[in-house]
C-alpha positions as protocol buffer text, in pm:
chain_id: "A"
residue {
  index: 1
  type: MET
  ca { x: 14715 y: 30293 z: 11627 }
}
residue {
  index: 2
  type: LEU
  ca { x: 14402 y: 30193 z: 11444 }
}
residue {
  index: 3
  type: VAL
  ca { x: 14125 y: 30154 z: 11704 }
}
residue {
  index: 4
  type: VAL
  ca { x: 13782 y: 30018 z: 11660 }
}
residue {
  index: 5
  type: VAL
  ca { x: 13541 y: 30160 z: 11927 }
}
residue {
  index: 6
  type: ALA
  ca { x: 13228 y: 29972 z: 11985 }
}
residue {
  index: 7
  type: LEU
  ca { x: 12959 y: 30174 z: 12174 }
}
residue {
  index: 8
  type: GLY
  ca { x: 12641 y: 30018 z: 12304 }
}
residue {
  index: 9
  type: GLY
  ca { x: 12299 y: 30142 z: 12204 }
}
residue {
  index: 10
  type: ASN
  ca { x: 12196 y: 30171 z: 12571 }
}
residue {
  index: 11
  type: ALA
  ca { x: 12483 y: 30432 z: 12611 }
}
residue {
  index: 12
  type: ILE
  ca { x: 12296 y: 30649 z: 12350 }
}
residue {
  index: 13
  type: LEU
  ca { x: 11961 y: 30586 z: 12502 }
}
residue {
  index: 14
  type: GLN
  ca { x: 12019 y: 30475 z: 12861 }
}
residue {
  index: 15
  type: ARG
  ca { x: 11795 y: 30225 z: 13041 }
}
residue {
  index: 16
  type: GLY
  ca { x: 11485 y: 30398 z: 13174 }
}
residue {
  index: 17
  type: GLU
  ca { x: 11538 y: 30714 z: 12992 }
}
residue {
  index: 18
  type: PRO
  ca { x: 11262 y: 30854 z: 12767 }
}
residue {
  index: 19
  type: LEU
  ca { x: 11295 y: 30771 z: 12394 }
}
residue {
  index: 20
  type: GLU
  ca { x: 11337 y: 31138 z: 12280 }
}
residue {
  index: 21
  type: CYS
  ca { x: 11558 y: 31283 z: 12028 }
}
residue {
  index: 22
  type: SER
  ca { x: 11701 y: 31553 z: 12271 }
}
residue {
  index: 23
  type: VAL
  ca { x: 11803 y: 31283 z: 12529 }
}
residue {
  index: 24
  type: GLN
  ca { x: 11974 y: 31085 z: 12256 }
}
residue {
  index: 25
  type: ARG
  ca { x: 12161 y: 31387 z: 12128 }
}
residue {
  index: 26
  type: GLU
  ca { x: 12290 y: 31466 z: 12471 }
}
residue {
  index: 27
  type: ASN
  ca { x: 12419 y: 31122 z: 12529 }
}
residue {
  index: 28
  type: ILE
  ca { x: 12576 y: 31120 z: 12185 }
}
residue {
  index: 29
  type: ARG
  ca { x: 12741 y: 31456 z: 12273 }
}
residue {
  index: 30
  type: THR
  ca { x: 12892 y: 31299 z: 12590 }
}
residue {
  index: 31
  type: ALA
  ca { x: 13019 y: 30993 z: 12393 }
}
residue {
  index: 32
  type: ALA
  ca { x: 13170 y: 31216 z: 12125 }
}
residue {
  index: 33
  type: ARG
  ca { x: 13370 y: 31417 z: 12375 }
}
residue {
  index: 34
  type: SER
  ca { x: 13534 y: 31086 z: 12494 }
}
residue {
  index: 35
  type: ILE
  ca { x: 13591 y: 30957 z: 12136 }
}
residue {
  index: 36
  type: ALA
  ca { x: 13747 y: 31296 z: 12027 }
}
residue {
  index: 37
  type: LYS
  ca { x: 13997 y: 31270 z: 12308 }
}
residue {
  index: 38
  type: LEU
  ca { x: 14093 y: 30912 z: 12193 }
}
residue {
  index: 39
  type: ALA
  ca { x: 14116 y: 31038 z: 11838 }
}
residue {
  index: 40
  type: GLU
  ca { x: 14376 y: 31291 z: 11935 }
}
residue {
  index: 41
  type: ASN
  ca { x: 14643 y: 31019 z: 11929 }
}
residue {
  index: 42
  type: HIS
  ca { x: 14470 y: 30739 z: 11731 }
}
residue {
  index: 43
  type: GLN
  ca { x: 14272 y: 30671 z: 11416 }
}
residue {
  index: 44
  type: VAL
  ca { x: 13925 y: 30569 z: 11529 }
}
residue {
  index: 45
  type: VAL
  ca { x: 13655 y: 30356 z: 11371 }
}
residue {
  index: 46
  type: LEU
  ca { x: 13335 y: 30398 z: 11561 }
}
residue {
  index: 47
  type: THR
  ca { x: 13055 y: 30140 z: 11559 }
}
residue {
  index: 48
  type: HIS
  ca { x: 12742 y: 30161 z: 11773 }
}
residue {
  index: 49
  type: GLY
  ca { x: 12445 y: 29965 z: 11892 }
}
residue {
  index: 50
  type: ASN
  ca { x: 12082 y: 30040 z: 11796 }
}
residue {
  index: 51
  type: GLY
  ca { x: 11868 y: 29833 z: 12014 }
}
residue {
  index: 52
  type: PRO
  ca { x: 11653 y: 30111 z: 12187 }
}
residue {
  index: 53
  type: GLN
  ca { x: 11636 y: 30282 z: 11853 }
}
residue {
  index: 54
  type: VAL
  ca { x: 11524 y: 30011 z: 11623 }
}
residue {
  index: 55
  type: GLY
  ca { x: 11273 y: 29890 z: 11886 }
}
residue {
  index: 56
  type: LEU
  ca { x: 11132 y: 30251 z: 11889 }
}
residue {
  index: 57
  type: LEU
  ca { x: 11106 y: 30260 z: 11509 }
}
residue {
  index: 58
  type: ALA
  ca { x: 10925 y: 29917 z: 11526 }
}
residue {
  index: 59
  type: LEU
  ca { x: 10676 y: 30067 z: 11773 }
}
residue {
  index: 60
  type: MET
  ca { x: 10608 y: 30367 z: 11540 }
}
residue {
  index: 61
  type: ASN
  ca { x: 10515 y: 30112 z: 11275 }
}
residue {
  index: 62
  type: GLU
  ca { x: 10203 y: 30035 z: 11478 }
}
residue {
  index: 63
  type: ALA
  ca { x: 10075 y: 30395 z: 11422 }
}
residue {
  index: 64
  type: TYR
  ca { x: 10010 y: 30298 z: 11052 }
}
residue {
  index: 65
  type: SER
  ca { x: 9803 y: 29981 z: 11106 }
}
residue {
  index: 66
  type: ASP
  ca { x: 9690 y: 29994 z: 10730 }
}
residue {
  index: 67
  type: VAL
  ca { x: 10043 y: 29980 z: 10600 }
}
residue {
  index: 68
  type: ALA
  ca { x: 10266 y: 29668 z: 10613 }
}
residue {
  index: 69
  type: PRO
  ca { x: 10535 y: 29721 z: 10885 }
}
residue {
  index: 70
  type: TYR
  ca { x: 10882 y: 29795 z: 10774 }
}
residue {
  index: 71
  type: PRO
  ca { x: 11120 y: 29479 z: 10842 }
}
residue {
  index: 72
  type: LEU
  ca { x: 11404 y: 29496 z: 11082 }
}
residue {
  index: 73
  type: ASP
  ca { x: 11678 y: 29532 z: 10826 }
}
residue {
  index: 74
  type: ALA
  ca { x: 11509 y: 29847 z: 10689 }
}
residue {
  index: 75
  type: LEU
  ca { x: 11475 y: 29992 z: 11037 }
}
residue {
  index: 76
  type: GLY
  ca { x: 11833 y: 29912 z: 11111 }
}
residue {
  index: 77
  type: ALA
  ca { x: 11933 y: 30119 z: 10802 }
}
residue {
  index: 78
  type: GLN
  ca { x: 11739 y: 30404 z: 10935 }
}
residue {
  index: 79
  type: THR
  ca { x: 11904 y: 30399 z: 11273 }
}
residue {
  index: 80
  type: GLN
  ca { x: 12250 y: 30396 z: 11092 }
}
residue {
  index: 81
  type: GLY
  ca { x: 12151 y: 30720 z: 10928 }
}
residue {
  index: 82
  type: MET
  ca { x: 11994 y: 30870 z: 11231 }
}
residue {
  index: 83
  type: ILE
  ca { x: 12273 y: 30786 z: 11489 }
}
residue {
  index: 84
  type: GLY
  ca { x: 12549 y: 30828 z: 11236 }
}
residue {
  index: 85
  type: PHE
  ca { x: 12451 y: 31182 z: 11142 }
}
residue {
  index: 86
  type: MET
  ca { x: 12427 y: 31278 z: 11511 }
}
residue {
  index: 87
  type: PHE
  ca { x: 12769 y: 31129 z: 11584 }
}
residue {
  index: 88
  type: GLU
  ca { x: 12929 y: 31284 z: 11276 }
}
residue {
  index: 89
  type: GLN
  ca { x: 12790 y: 31624 z: 11377 }
}
residue {
  index: 90
  type: GLU
  ca { x: 12901 y: 31608 z: 11744 }
}
residue {
  index: 91
  type: LEU
  ca { x: 13241 y: 31481 z: 11653 }
}
residue {
  index: 92
  type: ARG
  ca { x: 13292 y: 31751 z: 11401 }
}
residue {
  index: 93
  type: ASN
  ca { x: 13201 y: 32001 z: 11667 }
}
residue {
  index: 94
  type: PHE
  ca { x: 13470 y: 31851 z: 11919 }
}
residue {
  index: 95
  type: MET
  ca { x: 13726 y: 31803 z: 11609 }
}
residue {
  index: 96
  type: PRO
  ca { x: 13656 y: 32096 z: 11373 }
}
residue {
  index: 97
  type: ASP
  ca { x: 13979 y: 32039 z: 11199 }
}
residue {
  index: 98
  type: ARG
  ca { x: 13957 y: 31667 z: 11139 }
}
residue {
  index: 99
  type: LYS
  ca { x: 13761 y: 31452 z: 10873 }
}
residue {
  index: 100
  type: VAL
  ca { x: 13480 y: 31240 z: 10975 }
}
residue {
  index: 101
  type: CYS
  ca { x: 13266 y: 31025 z: 10764 }
}
residue {
  index: 102
  type: THR
  ca { x: 12963 y: 30780 z: 10816 }
}
residue {
  index: 103
  type: VAL
  ca { x: 12924 y: 30481 z: 10607 }
}
residue {
  index: 104
  type: SER
  ca { x: 12609 y: 30269 z: 10576 }
}
residue {
  index: 105
  type: THR
  ca { x: 12725 y: 29905 z: 10609 }
}
residue {
  index: 106
  type: GLN
  ca { x: 12573 y: 29558 z: 10543 }
}
residue {
  index: 107
  type: THR
  ca { x: 12669 y: 29250 z: 10732 }
}
residue {
  index: 108
  type: LEU
  ca { x: 12641 y: 28904 z: 10583 }
}
residue {
  index: 109
  type: VAL
  ca { x: 12468 y: 28628 z: 10784 }
}
residue {
  index: 110
  type: ASP
  ca { x: 12402 y: 28251 z: 10718 }
}
residue {
  index: 111
  type: PRO
  ca { x: 12020 y: 28208 z: 10664 }
}
residue {
  index: 112
  type: GLN
  ca { x: 12049 y: 27871 z: 10860 }
}
residue {
  index: 113
  type: ASP
  ca { x: 12197 y: 28025 z: 11165 }
}
residue {
  index: 114
  type: PRO
  ca { x: 12031 y: 27863 z: 11463 }
}
residue {
  index: 115
  type: ALA
  ca { x: 11962 y: 28208 z: 11618 }
}
residue {
  index: 116
  type: PHE
  ca { x: 11646 y: 28230 z: 11378 }
}
residue {
  index: 117
  type: SER
  ca { x: 11480 y: 27953 z: 11583 }
}
residue {
  index: 118
  type: ASP
  ca { x: 11578 y: 28108 z: 11927 }
}
residue {
  index: 119
  type: PRO
  ca { x: 11560 y: 28484 z: 11940 }
}
residue {
  index: 120
  type: ASP
  ca { x: 11751 y: 28637 z: 12219 }
}
residue {
  index: 121
  type: LYS
  ca { x: 11867 y: 28987 z: 12115 }
}
residue {
  index: 122
  type: PHE
  ca { x: 11692 y: 29265 z: 12315 }
}
residue {
  index: 123
  type: VAL
  ca { x: 11554 y: 29560 z: 12122 }
}
residue {
  index: 124
  type: GLY
  ca { x: 11335 y: 29856 z: 12217 }
}
residue {
  index: 125
  type: PRO
  ca { x: 11226 y: 29991 z: 12549 }
}
residue {
  index: 126
  type: VAL
  ca { x: 11161 y: 29801 z: 12883 }
}
residue {
  index: 127
  type: TYR
  ca { x: 10816 y: 29705 z: 12986 }
}
residue {
  index: 128
  type: SER
  ca { x: 10645 y: 29594 z: 13296 }
}
residue {
  index: 129
  type: LYS
  ca { x: 10513 y: 29242 z: 13305 }
}
residue {
  index: 130
  type: GLN
  ca { x: 10146 y: 29356 z: 13234 }
}
residue {
  index: 131
  type: GLN
  ca { x: 10265 y: 29571 z: 12949 }
}
residue {
  index: 132
  type: ALA
  ca { x: 10471 y: 29281 z: 12803 }
}
residue {
  index: 133
  type: GLU
  ca { x: 10156 y: 29062 z: 12814 }
}
residue {
  index: 134
  type: GLU
  ca { x: 9951 y: 29328 z: 12645 }
}
residue {
  index: 135
  type: LEU
  ca { x: 10201 y: 29377 z: 12375 }
}
residue {
  index: 136
  type: LEU
  ca { x: 10218 y: 28989 z: 12304 }
}
residue {
  index: 137
  type: LYS
  ca { x: 9832 y: 28997 z: 12254 }
}
residue {
  index: 138
  type: LYS
  ca { x: 9866 y: 29271 z: 12009 }
}
residue {
  index: 139
  type: ASN
  ca { x: 10181 y: 29122 z: 11837 }
}
residue {
  index: 140
  type: PRO
  ca { x: 10144 y: 28743 z: 11835 }
}
residue {
  index: 141
  type: GLY
  ca { x: 10463 y: 28706 z: 11616 }
}
residue {
  index: 142
  type: TRP
  ca { x: 10678 y: 28891 z: 11885 }
}
residue {
  index: 143
  type: ALA
  ca { x: 10899 y: 28721 z: 12136 }
}
residue {
  index: 144
  type: ILE
  ca { x: 10954 y: 28902 z: 12479 }
}
residue {
  index: 145
  type: LYS
  ca { x: 11198 y: 28790 z: 12761 }
}
residue {
  index: 146
  type: ALA
  ca { x: 11283 y: 28917 z: 13099 }
}
residue {
  index: 147
  type: ASP
  ca { x: 11562 y: 29166 z: 13112 }
}
residue {
  index: 148
  type: GLY
  ca { x: 11644 y: 29207 z: 13474 }
}
residue {
  index: 149
  type: LYS
  ca { x: 11332 y: 29322 z: 13656 }
}
residue {
  index: 150
  type: TYR
  ca { x: 11187 y: 29440 z: 13326 }
}
residue {
  index: 151
  type: PHE
  ca { x: 11083 y: 29272 z: 13001 }
}
residue {
  index: 152
  type: ARG
  ca { x: 11181 y: 29357 z: 12636 }
}
residue {
  index: 153
  type: ARG
  ca { x: 11127 y: 29224 z: 12295 }
}
residue {
  index: 154
  type: VAL
  ca { x: 11387 y: 28987 z: 12164 }
}
residue {
  index: 155
  type: VAL
  ca { x: 11469 y: 28917 z: 11794 }
}
residue {
  index: 156
  type: PRO
  ca { x: 11707 y: 28673 z: 11627 }
}
residue {
  index: 157
  type: SER
  ca { x: 12079 y: 28764 z: 11634 }
}
residue {
  index: 158
  type: PRO
  ca { x: 12278 y: 28558 z: 11387 }
}
residue {
  index: 159
  type: MET
  ca { x: 12656 y: 28554 z: 11379 }
}
residue {
  index: 160
  type: PRO
  ca { x: 12818 y: 28811 z: 11143 }
}
residue {
  index: 161
  type: SER
  ca { x: 13041 y: 28655 z: 10873 }
}
residue {
  index: 162
  type: GLU
  ca { x: 13140 y: 28951 z: 10650 }
}
residue {
  index: 163
  type: ILE
  ca { x: 13119 y: 29327 z: 10623 }
}
residue {
  index: 164
  type: LEU
  ca { x: 13021 y: 29388 z: 10262 }
}
residue {
  index: 165
  type: GLU
  ca { x: 13157 y: 29742 z: 10264 }
}
residue {
  index: 166
  type: LEU
  ca { x: 13502 y: 29632 z: 10362 }
}
residue {
  index: 167
  type: PRO
  ca { x: 13688 y: 29743 z: 10057 }
}
residue {
  index: 168
  type: SER
  ca { x: 13547 y: 30089 z: 10075 }
}
residue {
  index: 169
  type: LEU
  ca { x: 13629 y: 30114 z: 10440 }
}
residue {
  index: 170
  type: ARG
  ca { x: 13982 y: 30015 z: 10367 }
}
residue {
  index: 171
  type: HIS
  ca { x: 14010 y: 30291 z: 10108 }
}
residue {
  index: 172
  type: LEU
  ca { x: 13874 y: 30544 z: 10347 }
}
residue {
  index: 173
  type: LEU
  ca { x: 14112 y: 30441 z: 10625 }
}
residue {
  index: 174
  type: SER
  ca { x: 14419 y: 30427 z: 10407 }
}
residue {
  index: 175
  type: SER
  ca { x: 14432 y: 30807 z: 10428 }
}
residue {
  index: 176
  type: GLY
  ca { x: 14521 y: 30779 z: 10795 }
}
residue {
  index: 177
  type: ASP
  ca { x: 14323 y: 31084 z: 10894 }
}
residue {
  index: 178
  type: ILE
  ca { x: 13967 y: 30998 z: 10870 }
}
residue {
  index: 179
  type: THR
  ca { x: 13740 y: 30907 z: 11178 }
}
residue {
  index: 180
  type: VAL
  ca { x: 13491 y: 30652 z: 11021 }
}
residue {
  index: 181
  type: ILE
  ca { x: 13143 y: 30573 z: 11172 }
}
residue {
  index: 182
  type: CYS
  ca { x: 13010 y: 30246 z: 11039 }
}
residue {
  index: 183
  type: GLY
  ca { x: 12869 y: 29914 z: 11137 }
}
residue {
  index: 184
  type: GLY
  ca { x: 12578 y: 30064 z: 11322 }
}
residue {
  index: 185
  type: GLY
  ca { x: 12368 y: 29815 z: 11496 }
}
residue {
  index: 186
  type: GLY
  ca { x: 12607 y: 29548 z: 11392 }
}
residue {
  index: 187
  type: GLY
  ca { x: 12537 y: 29631 z: 11023 }
}
residue {
  index: 188
  type: ILE
  ca { x: 12226 y: 29581 z: 10814 }
}
residue {
  index: 189
  type: PRO
  ca { x: 12173 y: 29200 z: 10819 }
}
residue {
  index: 190
  type: VAL
  ca { x: 12165 y: 29060 z: 10482 }
}
residue {
  index: 191
  type: LYS
  ca { x: 12177 y: 28700 z: 10327 }
}
residue {
  index: 192
  type: ARG
  ca { x: 12285 y: 28595 z: 9993 }
}
residue {
  index: 193
  type: ILE
  ca { x: 12041 y: 28352 z: 9815 }
}
residue {
  index: 194
  type: ASN
  ca { x: 12133 y: 28236 z: 9459 }
}
residue {
  index: 195
  type: GLY
  ca { x: 12387 y: 28509 z: 9438 }
}
residue {
  index: 196
  type: LYS
  ca { x: 12149 y: 28783 z: 9520 }
}
residue {
  index: 197
  type: LEU
  ca { x: 12141 y: 28988 z: 9853 }
}
residue {
  index: 198
  type: GLU
  ca { x: 11830 y: 28998 z: 10053 }
}
residue {
  index: 199
  type: GLY
  ca { x: 11749 y: 29176 z: 10396 }
}
residue {
  index: 200
  type: VAL
  ca { x: 11698 y: 28965 z: 10702 }
}
residue {
  index: 201
  type: GLU
  ca { x: 11448 y: 29011 z: 10986 }
}
residue {
  index: 202
  type: ALA
  ca { x: 11722 y: 29019 z: 11254 }
}
residue {
  index: 203
  type: VAL
  ca { x: 11950 y: 29243 z: 11467 }
}
residue {
  index: 204
  type: ILE
  ca { x: 12328 y: 29156 z: 11462 }
}
residue {
  index: 205
  type: ASP
  ca { x: 12509 y: 29185 z: 11794 }
}
residue {
  index: 206
  type: LYS
  ca { x: 12732 y: 29486 z: 11739 }
}
residue {
  index: 207
  type: ASP
  ca { x: 13023 y: 29357 z: 11948 }
}
residue {
  index: 208
  type: ARG
  ca { x: 13054 y: 29053 z: 11741 }
}
residue {
  index: 209
  type: ALA
  ca { x: 13036 y: 29246 z: 11426 }
}
residue {
  index: 210
  type: SER
  ca { x: 13287 y: 29497 z: 11563 }
}
residue {
  index: 211
  type: ARG
  ca { x: 13524 y: 29205 z: 11608 }
}
residue {
  index: 212
  type: VAL
  ca { x: 13483 y: 29102 z: 11253 }
}
residue {
  index: 213
  type: LEU
  ca { x: 13529 y: 29456 z: 11131 }
}
residue {
  index: 214
  type: ALA
  ca { x: 13843 y: 29516 z: 11357 }
}
residue {
  index: 215
  type: ARG
  ca { x: 14000 y: 29195 z: 11236 }
}
residue {
  index: 216
  type: ASP
  ca { x: 13926 y: 29249 z: 10858 }
}
residue {
  index: 217
  type: ILE
  ca { x: 14063 y: 29616 z: 10850 }
}
residue {
  index: 218
  type: GLY
  ca { x: 14379 y: 29509 z: 11053 }
}
residue {
  index: 219
  type: ALA
  ca { x: 14287 y: 29715 z: 11361 }
}
residue {
  index: 220
  type: ASP
  ca { x: 14552 y: 29729 z: 11636 }
}
residue {
  index: 221
  type: ALA
  ca { x: 14280 y: 29747 z: 11921 }
}
residue {
  index: 222
  type: LEU
  ca { x: 13914 y: 29690 z: 11984 }
}
residue {
  index: 223
  type: LEU
  ca { x: 13757 y: 29894 z: 12273 }
}
residue {
  index: 224
  type: ILE
  ca { x: 13410 y: 29790 z: 12382 }
}
residue {
  index: 225
  type: LEU
  ca { x: 13262 y: 30085 z: 12587 }
}
residue {
  index: 226
  type: THR
  ca { x: 12990 y: 30030 z: 12825 }
}
residue {
  index: 227
  type: ASP
  ca { x: 12834 y: 30143 z: 13159 }
}
residue {
  index: 228
  type: VAL
  ca { x: 13084 y: 29986 z: 13388 }
}
residue {
  index: 229
  type: ALA
  ca { x: 13443 y: 30075 z: 13483 }
}
residue {
  index: 230
  type: ALA
  ca { x: 13582 y: 29730 z: 13437 }
}
residue {
  index: 231
  type: VAL
  ca { x: 13489 y: 29368 z: 13394 }
}
residue {
  index: 232
  type: ALA
  ca { x: 13403 y: 29227 z: 13733 }
}
residue {
  index: 233
  type: THR
  ca { x: 13467 y: 28860 z: 13806 }
}
residue {
  index: 234
  type: GLN
  ca { x: 13130 y: 28817 z: 13991 }
}
residue {
  index: 235
  type: TYR
  ca { x: 12923 y: 29120 z: 13917 }
}
residue {
  index: 236
  type: GLY
  ca { x: 12713 y: 29221 z: 14225 }
}
residue {
  index: 237
  type: ASP
  ca { x: 12910 y: 28974 z: 14462 }
}
residue {
  index: 238
  type: PRO
  ca { x: 13080 y: 29134 z: 14749 }
}
residue {
  index: 239
  type: ALA
  ca { x: 13386 y: 28901 z: 14686 }
}
residue {
  index: 240
  type: SER
  ca { x: 13396 y: 29007 z: 14320 }
}
residue {
  index: 241
  type: GLN
  ca { x: 13717 y: 29169 z: 14174 }
}
residue {
  index: 242
  type: ASP
  ca { x: 13773 y: 29409 z: 13901 }
}
residue {
  index: 243
  type: ILE
  ca { x: 13999 y: 29284 z: 13641 }
}
residue {
  index: 244
  type: ARG
  ca { x: 14290 y: 29517 z: 13515 }
}
residue {
  index: 245
  type: LEU
  ca { x: 14466 y: 29268 z: 13270 }
}
residue {
  index: 246
  type: ALA
  ca { x: 14399 y: 28921 z: 13149 }
}
residue {
  index: 247
  type: THR
  ca { x: 14446 y: 28663 z: 12875 }
}
residue {
  index: 248
  type: PRO
  ca { x: 14160 y: 28540 z: 12675 }
}
residue {
  index: 249
  type: ASP
  ca { x: 14181 y: 28195 z: 12818 }
}
residue {
  index: 250
  type: LYS
  ca { x: 14150 y: 28332 z: 13177 }
}
residue {
  index: 251
  type: MET
  ca { x: 13858 y: 28558 z: 13079 }
}
residue {
  index: 252
  type: ASP
  ca { x: 13680 y: 28250 z: 12935 }
}
residue {
  index: 253
  type: SER
  ca { x: 13728 y: 28065 z: 13269 }
}
residue {
  index: 254
  type: PHE
  ca { x: 13473 y: 28304 z: 13451 }
}
residue {
  index: 255
  type: GLY
  ca { x: 13189 y: 28207 z: 13232 }
}
residue {
  index: 256
  type: PHE
  ca { x: 13023 y: 28546 z: 13193 }
}
residue {
  index: 257
  type: SER
  ca { x: 12648 y: 28564 z: 13132 }
}
residue {
  index: 258
  type: ALA
  ca { x: 12522 y: 28573 z: 12768 }
}
residue {
  index: 259
  type: GLY
  ca { x: 12272 y: 28822 z: 12872 }
}
residue {
  index: 260
  type: SER
  ca { x: 12523 y: 29089 z: 12995 }
}
residue {
  index: 261
  type: MET
  ca { x: 12900 y: 29070 z: 12971 }
}
residue {
  index: 262
  type: GLY
  ca { x: 12937 y: 28752 z: 12788 }
}
residue {
  index: 263
  type: PRO
  ca { x: 12912 y: 28872 z: 12424 }
}
residue {
  index: 264
  type: LYS
  ca { x: 13153 y: 29158 z: 12503 }
}
residue {
  index: 265
  type: VAL
  ca { x: 13419 y: 28934 z: 12651 }
}
residue {
  index: 266
  type: GLU
  ca { x: 13361 y: 28686 z: 12362 }
}
residue {
  index: 267
  type: ALA
  ca { x: 13434 y: 28961 z: 12110 }
}
residue {
  index: 268
  type: ALA
  ca { x: 13729 y: 29104 z: 12292 }
}
residue {
  index: 269
  type: ASN
  ca { x: 13886 y: 28762 z: 12331 }
}
residue {
  index: 270
  type: GLY
  ca { x: 13812 y: 28680 z: 11978 }
}
residue {
  index: 271
  type: PHE
  ca { x: 13980 y: 28977 z: 11839 }
}
residue {
  index: 272
  type: VAL
  ca { x: 14294 y: 28912 z: 12049 }
}
residue {
  index: 273
  type: ARG
  ca { x: 14299 y: 28553 z: 11927 }
}
residue {
  index: 274
  type: ASP
  ca { x: 14256 y: 28680 z: 11575 }
}
residue {
  index: 275
  type: GLY
  ca { x: 14602 y: 28850 z: 11610 }
}
residue {
  index: 276
  type: GLY
  ca { x: 14487 y: 29195 z: 11739 }
}
residue {
  index: 277
  type: LYS
  ca { x: 14735 y: 29365 z: 11988 }
}
residue {
  index: 278
  type: LEU
  ca { x: 14473 y: 29431 z: 12266 }
}
residue {
  index: 279
  type: SER
  ca { x: 14110 y: 29457 z: 12346 }
}
residue {
  index: 280
  type: GLY
  ca { x: 13968 y: 29683 z: 12620 }
}
residue {
  index: 281
  type: ILE
  ca { x: 13633 y: 29689 z: 12799 }
}
residue {
  index: 282
  type: GLY
  ca { x: 13539 y: 29977 z: 13013 }
}
residue {
  index: 283
  type: SER
  ca { x: 13352 y: 30314 z: 13079 }
}
residue {
  index: 284
  type: LEU
  ca { x: 13248 y: 30533 z: 12787 }
}
residue {
  index: 285
  type: GLU
  ca { x: 13421 y: 30829 z: 12967 }
}
residue {
  index: 286
  type: GLN
  ca { x: 13749 y: 30657 z: 12989 }
}
residue {
  index: 287
  type: ALA
  ca { x: 13827 y: 30554 z: 12634 }
}
residue {
  index: 288
  type: ALA
  ca { x: 14163 y: 30728 z: 12614 }
}
residue {
  index: 289
  type: GLU
  ca { x: 14270 y: 30584 z: 12948 }
}
residue {
  index: 290
  type: ILE
  ca { x: 14153 y: 30229 z: 12856 }
}
residue {
  index: 291
  type: ILE
  ca { x: 14386 y: 30232 z: 12544 }
}
residue {
  index: 292
  type: GLU
  ca { x: 14666 y: 30317 z: 12763 }
}
residue {
  index: 293
  type: GLY
  ca { x: 14599 y: 30055 z: 13012 }
}
residue {
  index: 294
  type: LEU
  ca { x: 14508 y: 30312 z: 13304 }
}
residue {
  index: 295
  type: ALA
  ca { x: 14142 y: 30223 z: 13330 }
}
residue {
  index: 296
  type: GLY
  ca { x: 13906 y: 29934 z: 13232 }
}
residue {
  index: 297
  type: THR
  ca { x: 13985 y: 29574 z: 13158 }
}
residue {
  index: 298
  type: THR
  ca { x: 14264 y: 29494 z: 12908 }
}
residue {
  index: 299
  type: ILE
  ca { x: 14288 y: 29164 z: 12734 }
}
residue {
  index: 300
  type: LYS
  ca { x: 14626 y: 29066 z: 12562 }
}
residue {
  index: 301
  type: ALA
  ca { x: 14767 y: 28722 z: 12441 }
}
residue {
  index: 302
  type: GLU
  ca { x: 15033 y: 28734 z: 12690 }
}
residue {
  index: 303
  type: VAL
  ca { x: 14991 y: 28840 z: 13066 }
}
residue {
  index: 304
  type: GLU
  ca { x: 15212 y: 28763 z: 13359 }
}
residue {
  index: 305
  type: ASN
  ca { x: 15020 y: 28511 z: 13577 }
}
residue {
  index: 306
  type: GLU
  ca { x: 14730 y: 28523 z: 13322 }
}
residue {
  index: 307
  type: ILE
  ca { x: 14559 y: 28784 z: 13512 }
}
residue {
  index: 308
  type: GLN
  ca { x: 14598 y: 29105 z: 13721 }
}
residue {
  index: 309
  type: TYR
  ca { x: 14328 y: 29273 z: 13927 }
}
residue {
  index: 310
  type: TYR
  ca { x: 14272 y: 29637 z: 14059 }
}
residue {
  index: 311
  type: SER
  ca { x: 14344 y: 29681 z: 14423 }
}
residue {
  index: 312
  type: SER
  ca { x: 14048 y: 29737 z: 14671 }
}
residue {
  index: 313
  type: ILE
  ca { x: 14153 y: 30102 z: 14686 }
}
residue {
  index: 314
  type: GLU
  ca { x: 14153 y: 30145 z: 14316 }
}
residue {
  index: 315
  type: GLN
  ca { x: 13802 y: 29981 z: 14302 }
}
residue {
  index: 316
  type: ALA
  ca { x: 13663 y: 30201 z: 14567 }
}
residue {
  index: 317
  type: ALA
  ca { x: 13805 y: 30515 z: 14396 }
}
residue {
  index: 318
  type: GLY
  ca { x: 13668 y: 30401 z: 14062 }
}
residue {
  index: 319
  type: PHE
  ca { x: 14027 y: 30416 z: 13922 }
}
């Protein structure tokens, strides 16, 4: 099958970890091992988030106070190169006889998208309340919101409408034997004004962009890999159940939070409604098992009784 794998930026630099290259490299190596296992039986297109990385580059801007800061679209392009090269290298190490290619991609957005008036996409490291207040004083143009017990910078996250490099991606994938890394950070956000492309000060949600990419390349499956084993009906509640298999309509009925599982479920549901065979949400380490329905949460158009849960024993065992 042709499988789009969407990997979160926090899996590359996990929450609370130091923003260091060696830490990022080690996490990418772990991710590449799992993706290489999946690629043994499927053609993989890998997308990845970049929230911590683009936030770090934005902070580095401050070291050059006499130079105009680079905009978010340029920083997003930098993260595509940095993260893409590391993934390409590690995947080649795990798959020495396979072809791997990284493609810088741009994602078209509507300049009138309401997201520009209500920033909600987290980028960069986490801060204490005191640190957040100090940063707002230094950067009055920033917006900062609570992220659990911490605080993080937020930026606009407009809806993606088109991946501009789609014809080139289709050409690469037509060979059937190339693992492609693309759509980093949801793609470099751009708008079209009077027929000309311009960068946009925003960050696109990588799950939403991955849905558009998966739909438009005709992928069979979309896997969204994160730091939980499966989607829980009520995360943190003792009465919560882990979902094994469900329809998009049933997944919608749980009303998942926009700040956590919501965008992932939205993208997974949307891909199936677009005609995809299946979507999966689950742990990074279990990518190959998720695609076989042996782990994680699988979403399909037709499911007996609309939903199936893992048993309490399976939950306790972590599948």
